[in-house]
XYZ file of C-alpha atoms in Angstrom:
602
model
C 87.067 32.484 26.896
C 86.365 33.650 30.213
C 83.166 32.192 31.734
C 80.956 32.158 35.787
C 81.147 28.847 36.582
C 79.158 29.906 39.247
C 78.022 33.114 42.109
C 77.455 32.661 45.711
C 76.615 35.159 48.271
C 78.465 34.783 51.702
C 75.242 35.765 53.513
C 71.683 35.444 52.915
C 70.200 38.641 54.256
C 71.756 41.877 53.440
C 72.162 44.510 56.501
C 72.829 47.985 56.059
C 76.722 49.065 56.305
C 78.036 46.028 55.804
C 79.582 45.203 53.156
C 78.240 42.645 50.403
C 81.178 40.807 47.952
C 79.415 37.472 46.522
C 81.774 35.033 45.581
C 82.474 34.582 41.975
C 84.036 31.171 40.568
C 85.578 32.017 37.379
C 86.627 29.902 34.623
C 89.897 31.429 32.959
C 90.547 30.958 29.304
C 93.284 28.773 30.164
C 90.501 26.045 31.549
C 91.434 26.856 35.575
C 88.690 27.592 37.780
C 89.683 30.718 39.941
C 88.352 32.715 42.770
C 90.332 35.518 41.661
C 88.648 38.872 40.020
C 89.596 39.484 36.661
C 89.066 43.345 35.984
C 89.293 45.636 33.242
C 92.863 46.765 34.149
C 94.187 42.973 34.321
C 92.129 41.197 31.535
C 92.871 37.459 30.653
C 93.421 36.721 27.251
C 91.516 39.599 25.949
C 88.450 39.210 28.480
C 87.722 40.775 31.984
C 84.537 41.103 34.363
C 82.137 43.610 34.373
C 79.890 43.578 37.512
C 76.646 45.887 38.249
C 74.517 45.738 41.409
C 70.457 46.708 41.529
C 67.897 47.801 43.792
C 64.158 46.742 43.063
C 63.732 50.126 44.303
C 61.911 51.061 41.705
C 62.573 54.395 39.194
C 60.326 56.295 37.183
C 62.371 56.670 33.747
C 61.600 59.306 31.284
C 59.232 58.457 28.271
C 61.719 60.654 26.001
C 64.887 60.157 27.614
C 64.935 56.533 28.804
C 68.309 56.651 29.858
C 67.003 59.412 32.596
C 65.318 59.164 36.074
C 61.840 61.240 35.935
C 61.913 63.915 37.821
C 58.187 65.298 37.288
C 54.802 63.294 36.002
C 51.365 64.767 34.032
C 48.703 63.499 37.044
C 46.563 64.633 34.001
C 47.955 61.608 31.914
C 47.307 59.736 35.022
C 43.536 60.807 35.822
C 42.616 60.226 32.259
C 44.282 56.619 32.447
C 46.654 57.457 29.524
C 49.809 54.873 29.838
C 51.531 55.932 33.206
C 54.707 55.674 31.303
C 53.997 58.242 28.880
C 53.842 61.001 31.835
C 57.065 60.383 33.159
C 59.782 63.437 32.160
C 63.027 64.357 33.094
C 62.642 68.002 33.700
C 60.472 70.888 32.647
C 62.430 71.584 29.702
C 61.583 67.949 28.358
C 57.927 68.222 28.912
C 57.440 71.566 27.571
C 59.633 70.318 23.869
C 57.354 67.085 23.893
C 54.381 69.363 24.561
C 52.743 68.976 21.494
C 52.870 65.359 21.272
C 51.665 64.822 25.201
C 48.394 67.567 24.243
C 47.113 65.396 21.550
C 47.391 62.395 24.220
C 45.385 64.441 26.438
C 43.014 65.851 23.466
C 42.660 62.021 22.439
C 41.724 60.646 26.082
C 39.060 63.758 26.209
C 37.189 62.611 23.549
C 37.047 59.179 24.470
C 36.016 60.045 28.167
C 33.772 62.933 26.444
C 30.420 61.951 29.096
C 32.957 62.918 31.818
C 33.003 66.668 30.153
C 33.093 68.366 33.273
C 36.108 66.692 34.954
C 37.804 66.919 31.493
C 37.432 70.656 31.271
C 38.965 70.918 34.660
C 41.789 68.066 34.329
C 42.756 69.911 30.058
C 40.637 73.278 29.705
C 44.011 74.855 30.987
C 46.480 73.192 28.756
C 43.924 73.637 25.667
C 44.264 77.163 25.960
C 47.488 77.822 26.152
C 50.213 78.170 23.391
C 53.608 78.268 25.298
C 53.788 74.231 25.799
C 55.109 74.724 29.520
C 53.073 73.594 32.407
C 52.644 75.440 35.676
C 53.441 73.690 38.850
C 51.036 75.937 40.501
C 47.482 74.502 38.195
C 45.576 72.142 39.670
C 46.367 68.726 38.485
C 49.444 70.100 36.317
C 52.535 67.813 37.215
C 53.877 65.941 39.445
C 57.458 66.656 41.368
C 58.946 63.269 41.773
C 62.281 64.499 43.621
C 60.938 62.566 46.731
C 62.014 59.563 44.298
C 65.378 57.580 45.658
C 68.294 58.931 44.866
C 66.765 61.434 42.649
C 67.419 64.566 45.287
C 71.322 63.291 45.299
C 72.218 64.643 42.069
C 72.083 62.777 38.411
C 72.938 59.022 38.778
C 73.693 57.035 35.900
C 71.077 54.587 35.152
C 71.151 51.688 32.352
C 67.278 50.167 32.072
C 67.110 46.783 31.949
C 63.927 44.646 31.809
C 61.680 48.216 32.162
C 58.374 47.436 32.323
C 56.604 49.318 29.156
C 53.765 49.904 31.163
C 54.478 51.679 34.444
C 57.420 53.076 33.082
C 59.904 52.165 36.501
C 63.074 50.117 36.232
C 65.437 48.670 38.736
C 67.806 51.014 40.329
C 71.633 50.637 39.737
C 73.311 51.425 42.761
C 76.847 50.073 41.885
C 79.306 48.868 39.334
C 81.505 47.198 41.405
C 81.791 43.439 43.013
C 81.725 45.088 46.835
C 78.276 46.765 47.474
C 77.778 48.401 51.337
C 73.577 48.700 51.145
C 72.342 51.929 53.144
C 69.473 53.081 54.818
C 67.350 53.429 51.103
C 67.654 49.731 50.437
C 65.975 48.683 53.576
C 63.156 46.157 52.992
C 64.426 45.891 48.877
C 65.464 43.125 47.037
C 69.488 43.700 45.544
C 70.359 41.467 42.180
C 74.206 41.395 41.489
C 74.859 40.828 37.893
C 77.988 39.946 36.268
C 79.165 39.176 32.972
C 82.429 38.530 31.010
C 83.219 41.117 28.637
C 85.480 41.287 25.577
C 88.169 43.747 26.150
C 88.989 45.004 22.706
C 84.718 45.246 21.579
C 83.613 46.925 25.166
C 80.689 43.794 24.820
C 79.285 41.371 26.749
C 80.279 37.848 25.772
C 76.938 35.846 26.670
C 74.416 36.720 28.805
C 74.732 37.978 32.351
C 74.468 35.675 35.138
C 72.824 37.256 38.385
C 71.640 36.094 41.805
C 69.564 38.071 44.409
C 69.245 38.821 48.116
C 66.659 38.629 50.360
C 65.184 42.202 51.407
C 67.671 44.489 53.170
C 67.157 45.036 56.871
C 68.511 47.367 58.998
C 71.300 46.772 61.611
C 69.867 45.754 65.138
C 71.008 48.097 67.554
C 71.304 46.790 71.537
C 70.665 49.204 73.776
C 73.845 50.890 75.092
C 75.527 49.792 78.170
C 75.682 52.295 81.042
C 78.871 53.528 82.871
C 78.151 53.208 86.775
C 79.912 55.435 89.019
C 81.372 53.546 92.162
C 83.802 55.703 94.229
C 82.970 56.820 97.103
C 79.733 54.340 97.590
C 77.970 57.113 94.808
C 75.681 55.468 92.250
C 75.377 57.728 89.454
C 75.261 57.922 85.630
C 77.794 58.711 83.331
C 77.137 60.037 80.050
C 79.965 57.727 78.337
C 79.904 60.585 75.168
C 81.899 62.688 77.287
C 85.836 62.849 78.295
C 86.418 61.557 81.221
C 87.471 64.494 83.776
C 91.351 65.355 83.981
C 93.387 62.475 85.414
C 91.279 59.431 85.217
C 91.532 57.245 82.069
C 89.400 53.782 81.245
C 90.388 50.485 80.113
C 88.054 48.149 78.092
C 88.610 44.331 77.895
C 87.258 41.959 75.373
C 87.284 38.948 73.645
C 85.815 39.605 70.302
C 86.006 36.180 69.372
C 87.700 35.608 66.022
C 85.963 34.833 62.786
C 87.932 31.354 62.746
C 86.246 30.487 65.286
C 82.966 31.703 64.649
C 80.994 28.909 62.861
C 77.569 28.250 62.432
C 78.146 24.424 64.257
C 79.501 25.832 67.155
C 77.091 28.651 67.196
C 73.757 27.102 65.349
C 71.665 29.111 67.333
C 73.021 32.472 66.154
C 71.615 33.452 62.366
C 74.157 32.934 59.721
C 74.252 36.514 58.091
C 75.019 37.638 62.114
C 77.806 35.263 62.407
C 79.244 36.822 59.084
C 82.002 38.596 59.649
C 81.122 41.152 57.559
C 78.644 41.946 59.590
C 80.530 41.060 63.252
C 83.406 43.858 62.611
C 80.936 46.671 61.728
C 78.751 45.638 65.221
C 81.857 45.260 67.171
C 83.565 48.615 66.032
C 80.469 50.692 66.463
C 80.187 49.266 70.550
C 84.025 49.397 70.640
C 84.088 53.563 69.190
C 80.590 53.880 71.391
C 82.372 52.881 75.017
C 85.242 55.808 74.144
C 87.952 53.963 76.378
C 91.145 55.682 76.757
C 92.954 52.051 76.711
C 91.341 48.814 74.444
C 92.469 45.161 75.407
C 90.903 43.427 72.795
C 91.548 39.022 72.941
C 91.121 36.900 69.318
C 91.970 39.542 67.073
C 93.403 37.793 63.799
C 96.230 38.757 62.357
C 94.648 39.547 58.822
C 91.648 41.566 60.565
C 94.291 42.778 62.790
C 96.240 44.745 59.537
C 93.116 45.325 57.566
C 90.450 46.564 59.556
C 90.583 47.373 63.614
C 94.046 49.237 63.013
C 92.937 51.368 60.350
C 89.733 51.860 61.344
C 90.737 52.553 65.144
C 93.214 55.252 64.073
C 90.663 57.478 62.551
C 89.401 57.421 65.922
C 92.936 58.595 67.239
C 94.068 55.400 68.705
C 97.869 53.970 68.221
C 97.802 50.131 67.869
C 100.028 47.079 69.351
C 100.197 43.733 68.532
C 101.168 40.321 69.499
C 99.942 37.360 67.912
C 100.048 33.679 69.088
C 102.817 31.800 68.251
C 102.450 28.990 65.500
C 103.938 25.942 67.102
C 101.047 23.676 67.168
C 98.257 26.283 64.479
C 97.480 24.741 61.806
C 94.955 26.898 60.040
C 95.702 29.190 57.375
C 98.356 31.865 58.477
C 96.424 34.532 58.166
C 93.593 33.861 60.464
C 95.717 33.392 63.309
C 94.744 34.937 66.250
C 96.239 36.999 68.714
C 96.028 40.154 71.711
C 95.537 43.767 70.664
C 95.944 46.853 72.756
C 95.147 50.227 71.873
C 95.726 53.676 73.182
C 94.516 57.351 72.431
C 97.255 59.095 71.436
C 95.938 62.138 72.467
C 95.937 60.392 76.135
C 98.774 58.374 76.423
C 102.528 57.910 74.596
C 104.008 54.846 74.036
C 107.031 53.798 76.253
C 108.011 50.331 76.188
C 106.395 46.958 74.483
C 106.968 43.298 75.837
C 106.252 40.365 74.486
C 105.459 37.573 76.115
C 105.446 33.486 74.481
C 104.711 30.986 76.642
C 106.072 28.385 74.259
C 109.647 29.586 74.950
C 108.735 29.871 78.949
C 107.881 26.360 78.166
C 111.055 25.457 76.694
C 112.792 26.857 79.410
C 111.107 25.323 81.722
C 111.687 21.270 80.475
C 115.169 22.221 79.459
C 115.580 23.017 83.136
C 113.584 20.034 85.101
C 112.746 17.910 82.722
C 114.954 14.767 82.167
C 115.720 14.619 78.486
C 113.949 11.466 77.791
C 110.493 13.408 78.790
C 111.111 16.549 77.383
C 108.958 15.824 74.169
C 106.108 14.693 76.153
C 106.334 17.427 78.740
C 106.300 20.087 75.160
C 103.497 18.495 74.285
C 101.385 19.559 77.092
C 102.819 23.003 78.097
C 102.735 24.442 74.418
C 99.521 25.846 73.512
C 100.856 29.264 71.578
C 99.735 31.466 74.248
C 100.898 35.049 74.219
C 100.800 38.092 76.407
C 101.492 41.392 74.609
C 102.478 44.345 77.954
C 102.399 48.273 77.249
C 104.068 50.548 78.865
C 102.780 54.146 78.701
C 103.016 57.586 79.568
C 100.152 59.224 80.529
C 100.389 62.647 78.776
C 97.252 63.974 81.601
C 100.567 64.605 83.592
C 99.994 63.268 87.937
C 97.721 65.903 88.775
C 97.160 66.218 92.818
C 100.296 63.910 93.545
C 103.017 64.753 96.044
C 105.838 64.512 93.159
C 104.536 66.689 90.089
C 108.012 66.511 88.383
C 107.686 63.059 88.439
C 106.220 60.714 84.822
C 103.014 59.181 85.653
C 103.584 55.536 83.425
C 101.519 52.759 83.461
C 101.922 49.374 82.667
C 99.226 47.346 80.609
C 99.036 43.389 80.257
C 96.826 41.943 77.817
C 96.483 38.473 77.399
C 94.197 35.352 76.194
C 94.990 31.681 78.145
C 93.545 29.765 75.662
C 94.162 26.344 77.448
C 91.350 23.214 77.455
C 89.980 22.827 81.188
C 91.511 19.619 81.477
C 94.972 21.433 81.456
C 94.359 22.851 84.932
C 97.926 22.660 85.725
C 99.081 24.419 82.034
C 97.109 27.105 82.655
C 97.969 28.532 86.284
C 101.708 28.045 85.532
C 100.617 30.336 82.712
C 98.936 32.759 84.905
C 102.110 32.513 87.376
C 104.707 32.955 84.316
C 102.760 36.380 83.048
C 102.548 37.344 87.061
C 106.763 37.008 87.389
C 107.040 38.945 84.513
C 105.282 41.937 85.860
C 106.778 41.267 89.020
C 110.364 42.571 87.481
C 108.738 45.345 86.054
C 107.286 46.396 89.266
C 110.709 45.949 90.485
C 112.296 48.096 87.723
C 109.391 50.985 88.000
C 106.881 52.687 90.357
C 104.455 51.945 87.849
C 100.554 51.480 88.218
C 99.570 48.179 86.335
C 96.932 46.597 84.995
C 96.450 42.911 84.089
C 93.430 42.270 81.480
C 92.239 39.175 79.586
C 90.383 36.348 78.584
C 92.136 33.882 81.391
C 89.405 30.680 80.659
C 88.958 30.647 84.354
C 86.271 30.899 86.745
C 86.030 32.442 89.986
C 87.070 29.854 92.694
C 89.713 28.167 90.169
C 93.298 28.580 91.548
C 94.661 30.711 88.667
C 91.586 33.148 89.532
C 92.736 32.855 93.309
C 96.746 33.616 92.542
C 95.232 36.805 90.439
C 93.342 37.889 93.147
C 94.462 36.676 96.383
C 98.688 36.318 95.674
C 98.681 32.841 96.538
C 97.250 29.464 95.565
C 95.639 27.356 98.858
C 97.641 24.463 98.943
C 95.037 22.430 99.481
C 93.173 23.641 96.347
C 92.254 20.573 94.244
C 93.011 22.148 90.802
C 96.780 20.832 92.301
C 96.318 17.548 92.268
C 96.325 17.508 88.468
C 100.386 17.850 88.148
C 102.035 15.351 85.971
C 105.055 17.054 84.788
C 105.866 18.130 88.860
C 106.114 21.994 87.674
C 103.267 23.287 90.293
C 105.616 22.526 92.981
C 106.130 23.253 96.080
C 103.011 24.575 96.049
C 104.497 27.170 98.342
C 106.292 29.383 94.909
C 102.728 29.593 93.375
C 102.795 33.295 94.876
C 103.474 37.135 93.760
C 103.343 40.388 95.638
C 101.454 42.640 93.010
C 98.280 44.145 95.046
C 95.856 43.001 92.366
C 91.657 43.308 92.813
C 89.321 42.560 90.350
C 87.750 45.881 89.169
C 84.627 44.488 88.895
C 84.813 43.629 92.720
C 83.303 47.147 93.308
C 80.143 46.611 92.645
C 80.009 43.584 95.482
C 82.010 46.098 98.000
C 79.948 49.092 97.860
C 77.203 49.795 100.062
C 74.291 51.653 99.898
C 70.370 50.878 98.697
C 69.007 51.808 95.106
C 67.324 50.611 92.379
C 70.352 50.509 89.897
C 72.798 49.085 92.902
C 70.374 46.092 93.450
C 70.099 45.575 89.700
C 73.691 45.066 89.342
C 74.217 43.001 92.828
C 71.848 40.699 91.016
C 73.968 40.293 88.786
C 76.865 39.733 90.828
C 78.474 36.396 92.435
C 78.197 37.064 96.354
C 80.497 33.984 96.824
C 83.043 35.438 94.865
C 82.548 39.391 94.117
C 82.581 38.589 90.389
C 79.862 38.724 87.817
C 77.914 35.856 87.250
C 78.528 35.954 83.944
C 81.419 37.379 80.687
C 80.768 34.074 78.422
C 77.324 33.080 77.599
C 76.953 30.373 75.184
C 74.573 27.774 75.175
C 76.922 25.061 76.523
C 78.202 27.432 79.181
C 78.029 30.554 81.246
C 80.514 31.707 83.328
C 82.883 34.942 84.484
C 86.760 33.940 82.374
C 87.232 37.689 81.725
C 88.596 39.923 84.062
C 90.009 43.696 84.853
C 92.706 43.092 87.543
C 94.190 46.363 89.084
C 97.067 47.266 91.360
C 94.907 49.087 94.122
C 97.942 50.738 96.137
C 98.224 52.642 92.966
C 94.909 52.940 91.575
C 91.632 53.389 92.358
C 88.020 52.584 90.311
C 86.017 55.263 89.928
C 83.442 53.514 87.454
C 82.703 50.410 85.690
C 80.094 49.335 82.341
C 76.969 48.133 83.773
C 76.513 44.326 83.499
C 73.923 42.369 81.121
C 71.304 40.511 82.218
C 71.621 36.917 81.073
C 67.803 36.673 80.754
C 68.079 39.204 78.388
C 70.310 37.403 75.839
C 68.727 34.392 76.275
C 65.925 35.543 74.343
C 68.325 35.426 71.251
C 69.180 31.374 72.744
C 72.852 32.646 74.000
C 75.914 34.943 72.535
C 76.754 35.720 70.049
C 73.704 37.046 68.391
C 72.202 39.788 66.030
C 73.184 42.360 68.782
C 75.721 41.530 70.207
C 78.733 40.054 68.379
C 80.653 37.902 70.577
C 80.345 34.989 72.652
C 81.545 37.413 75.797
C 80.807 40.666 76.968
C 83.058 43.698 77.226
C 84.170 44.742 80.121
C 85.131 48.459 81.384
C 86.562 50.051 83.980
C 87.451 53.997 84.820
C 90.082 54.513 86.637
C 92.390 57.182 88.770
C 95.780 57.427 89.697
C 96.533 57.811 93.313
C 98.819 60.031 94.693
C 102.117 58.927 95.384
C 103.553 58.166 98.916
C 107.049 60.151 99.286
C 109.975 57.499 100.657
């Protein structure tokens, strides 16, 4: 027979939207103990599983029809302390057939309240008198409309009593049949009890009783307040409302490391409360600020394959956006294969077209490298350090707002969009700028190939200062830089190659460069590294805090007209670090607006 061994809910506090599936351990007829649904279409050995979900919500239930919500009460049956139950009905119709059973409730509670003659004349002298059996809604202390009930103004919903309680006449409310419940606004502060129960396919019965579990009260999602864009060209500090399209010819790019639900446990993350570390409840807060910052261009870092293919695809593409995708390479993973983790970009179609993809592996730079200075003898040693399954996933696009204002309007306006992640430990300083350098050679060619704008974006695990941060943003590494003293495998030298010629700023360098006085300027030079013209902060954890994330632009071809206001880090430590309730990663997003400049005729 098929039996719960036992039901566990992934989360302990529902939120509204996200979606609730409590984990069912099954026992199969055959003796194996199985994670896997059996439903009514699929039975096993003549059995399947019949689930049912319930609001404590309570529902007034009619006293004739107890398979019915009440829609209108007797306040008369109420006044004279007849059994509340026994005033509940499902419509007028009801009450006025069951009319001459509910008067001699009413004549029977007059007599016994018959020192109270006055009220009683006023509360029955109405109904005594009549002979039609139908109430008016219009006489004083007639009935009751109980439409302002849940659910009851959205049409007739099935309802199957259990455990009604004789005397107040209200049951729990069914709100599902299904394993997979979303809660909404009308469970908010209620108790839900799942129930489920293995059923005998051929009878259409319950085999044994059902076994249930509860949640604690429903709460609503916390909402952060929303981010600001800042307008920065042309030393202006003004608002944007980030609701409306950006004007003809500029386009934004948002970057973000959304950290992946691998990764996001409660011992790395204690601080953060379990049910907002869920996942379930991490992709609904990350795609609502994702859809809310209405980029034109999404770099999004530690998207997992599975979530990938499931959810940010799908749900993205209602929102008109086309999806690429590139995930790490598998030579040293060893989780499961679905929940590895890789770069997504996304574009509105209505914005851009879709030229050209590259992908980038740094495992096979890697083995090109050692196959090509490596002695032999070392090359397993020298693999051992350079592989970390690092990607880079590179767009190339058409913008389809055409190259409005430029010198050569015949001409395509593409771009050219790098997204990666260099996911290397800090004790790997040498790994990770000959990462940096191998993604930087690759757009070189491209540059070479194209007159193309480009844009470099990513989670590059290094601060401001750090020599991949300084080949980014200066073209060259200072020799004398100590990351390059850490170089065991010789492939940092000369020192002298550690260059490229892309003209790349940090978009978020605009905030340090502009000049001006205000209220909302100083607020986000505060927030600002003067040493460096970089945030303080993009990761805020409570072992760390530091700027890894960056928006790197090629500024002979582009220019930043705005960028998302930055967080205050006093502001998420009240919540002990990211992630947390509101926010739902351990960075922050990043987002710039830019414009295309015209073109310089040779």
């Amino acid at each position: 027979m098929l039996s719960v061994v036992r039901v566990h809910l992934p989360s302990e506090i529902p939120i509204v939207g996200c979606e609730i599936t409590p984990y069912v351990l099954l026992r199969l007829p055959t003796g194996v103990v199985s994670t896997d649904d059996v439903p009514e279409a699929a039975p096993a050995d003549g059995y399947f599983m019949r689930y049912r979900i319930q609001s404590d919500r309570k529902v007034a239930i009619c006293s004739v029809h107890p398979m019915e919500q009440a829609t209108i009460q007797c306040l008369g049956c109420v006044k004279s302390k007849i059994p509340v139950a026994k005033s509940y009905h499902c419509s007028a119709k009801c009450f006025s057939d069951a009319w001459q059973h509910h008067r001699v409730l009413h004549e029977r509670a007059s007599s016994a309240l018959n020192e109270n003659g006055a009220e009683e004349e006023e509360l029955f002298g109405r109904f005594g008198s009549t002979g039609s059996g139908v109430l008016s809604t219009t006489g004083s202390g007639s009935i009751s409309n109980l439409g302002q009930s849940p659910g009851l103004n959205n049409g007739p919903v099935p309802l199957y009593p259990s455990g009604t309680d004789k005397n107040s006449g209200e049951t729990w409310y069914e709100v599902g049949r299904t394993r997979t419940y979303t809660p909404t606004a009308d469970d908010i502060g209620h108790v839900l009890r799942f129930e489920c129960v293995s059923v005998d396919a051929e009878k259409k019965v319950p085999v044994g009783p059902p076994t249930s579990i509860m949640t604690s009260r429903v709460i609503p999602a916390p909402t952060p307040t929303p981010r600001r864009l800042i307008q920065v060209n042309g030393d202006v500090l003004s608002h944007l409302d980030l609701d409306s399209q950006t004007s003809f010819g500029t386009f934004s790019v948002l970057s973000y490391n959304i950290l992946a639900d691998a990764y996001a446990t409660s011992d790395a993350y204690s601080y953060c409360p379990t049910w907002a570390l869920s996942w379930t409840y991490r992709r609904q807060n990350l795609m609502r600020e994702i859809i809310g910052y209405h980029a034109d261009i999404i770099c999004l870092q530690e998207v997992q394959l599975n979530h990938f293919e499931d959810f940010f695809s799908p749900e993205l593409d209602k929102h008109g956006y086309q999806a690429l995708y590139k995930k790490r390479t598998t030579e040293v993973y060893t989780g499961a294969p679905h929940a590895i983790d890789g770069c997504a970009t996304f574009f509105r179609r209505d914005k851009f077209s879709h030229v050209k993809k590259y992908e980038v592996e740094f495992n096979k730079a890697a083995q090109s490298l050692t196959d090509a200075i490596i002695p032999s003898t070392q090359r397993r040693v020298a693999l051992s350090r350079l592989i970390k399954d690092n990607v880079a996933l590179i767009a190339v696009l058409e913008a389809k707002f055409g190259n409005h204002g430029t010198d050569n309007p015949g001409k395509r306006q593409l771009l050219c969009v790098a997204n990666t992640h260099v996911n290397v430990h800090q004790d790997l300083k040498d790994v990770k700028l000959w990462e940096v350098q191998t993604l930087l050679k690759g757009l070189e060619k491209i540059a070479v190939s194209a007159d193309i704008p480009m844009l470099v974006c990513g989670d590059f695990n290094s601060v401001p200062g750090s020599s991949p941060h300084g080949l980014l943003a200066m073209g060259k590494v200072d020799q004398l830089h100590p990351d390059l003293a850490i170089d065991p495998l010789g492939i940092l030298r000369p020192a002298s190659k550690l260059t490229h010629q892309l003209p790349l700023v940090s978009a978020y360098s605009s905030f340090a460069r502009m000049v001006g006085v205000g209220y909302d300027l100083e607020h986000q030079r505060r927030r600002m590294d003067p040493a460096t013209n970089e945030p303080l902060f993009t990761n805020c954890t409570r072992d760390f805090t530091g700027t890894v994330d960056y928006i790197f632009y090629t500024a002979d071809s582009l220019s930043v007209e705005s960028l998302l206001e930055l967080l205050d880090e006093e502001s998420l430590r009240k919540d002990t670090a990211l992630p947390s309730p509101e926010w739902s990663s351990d960075h922050i997003a990043l987002l710039a607006e830019f414009r295309c400049k015209p073109r310089i005729r040779r």
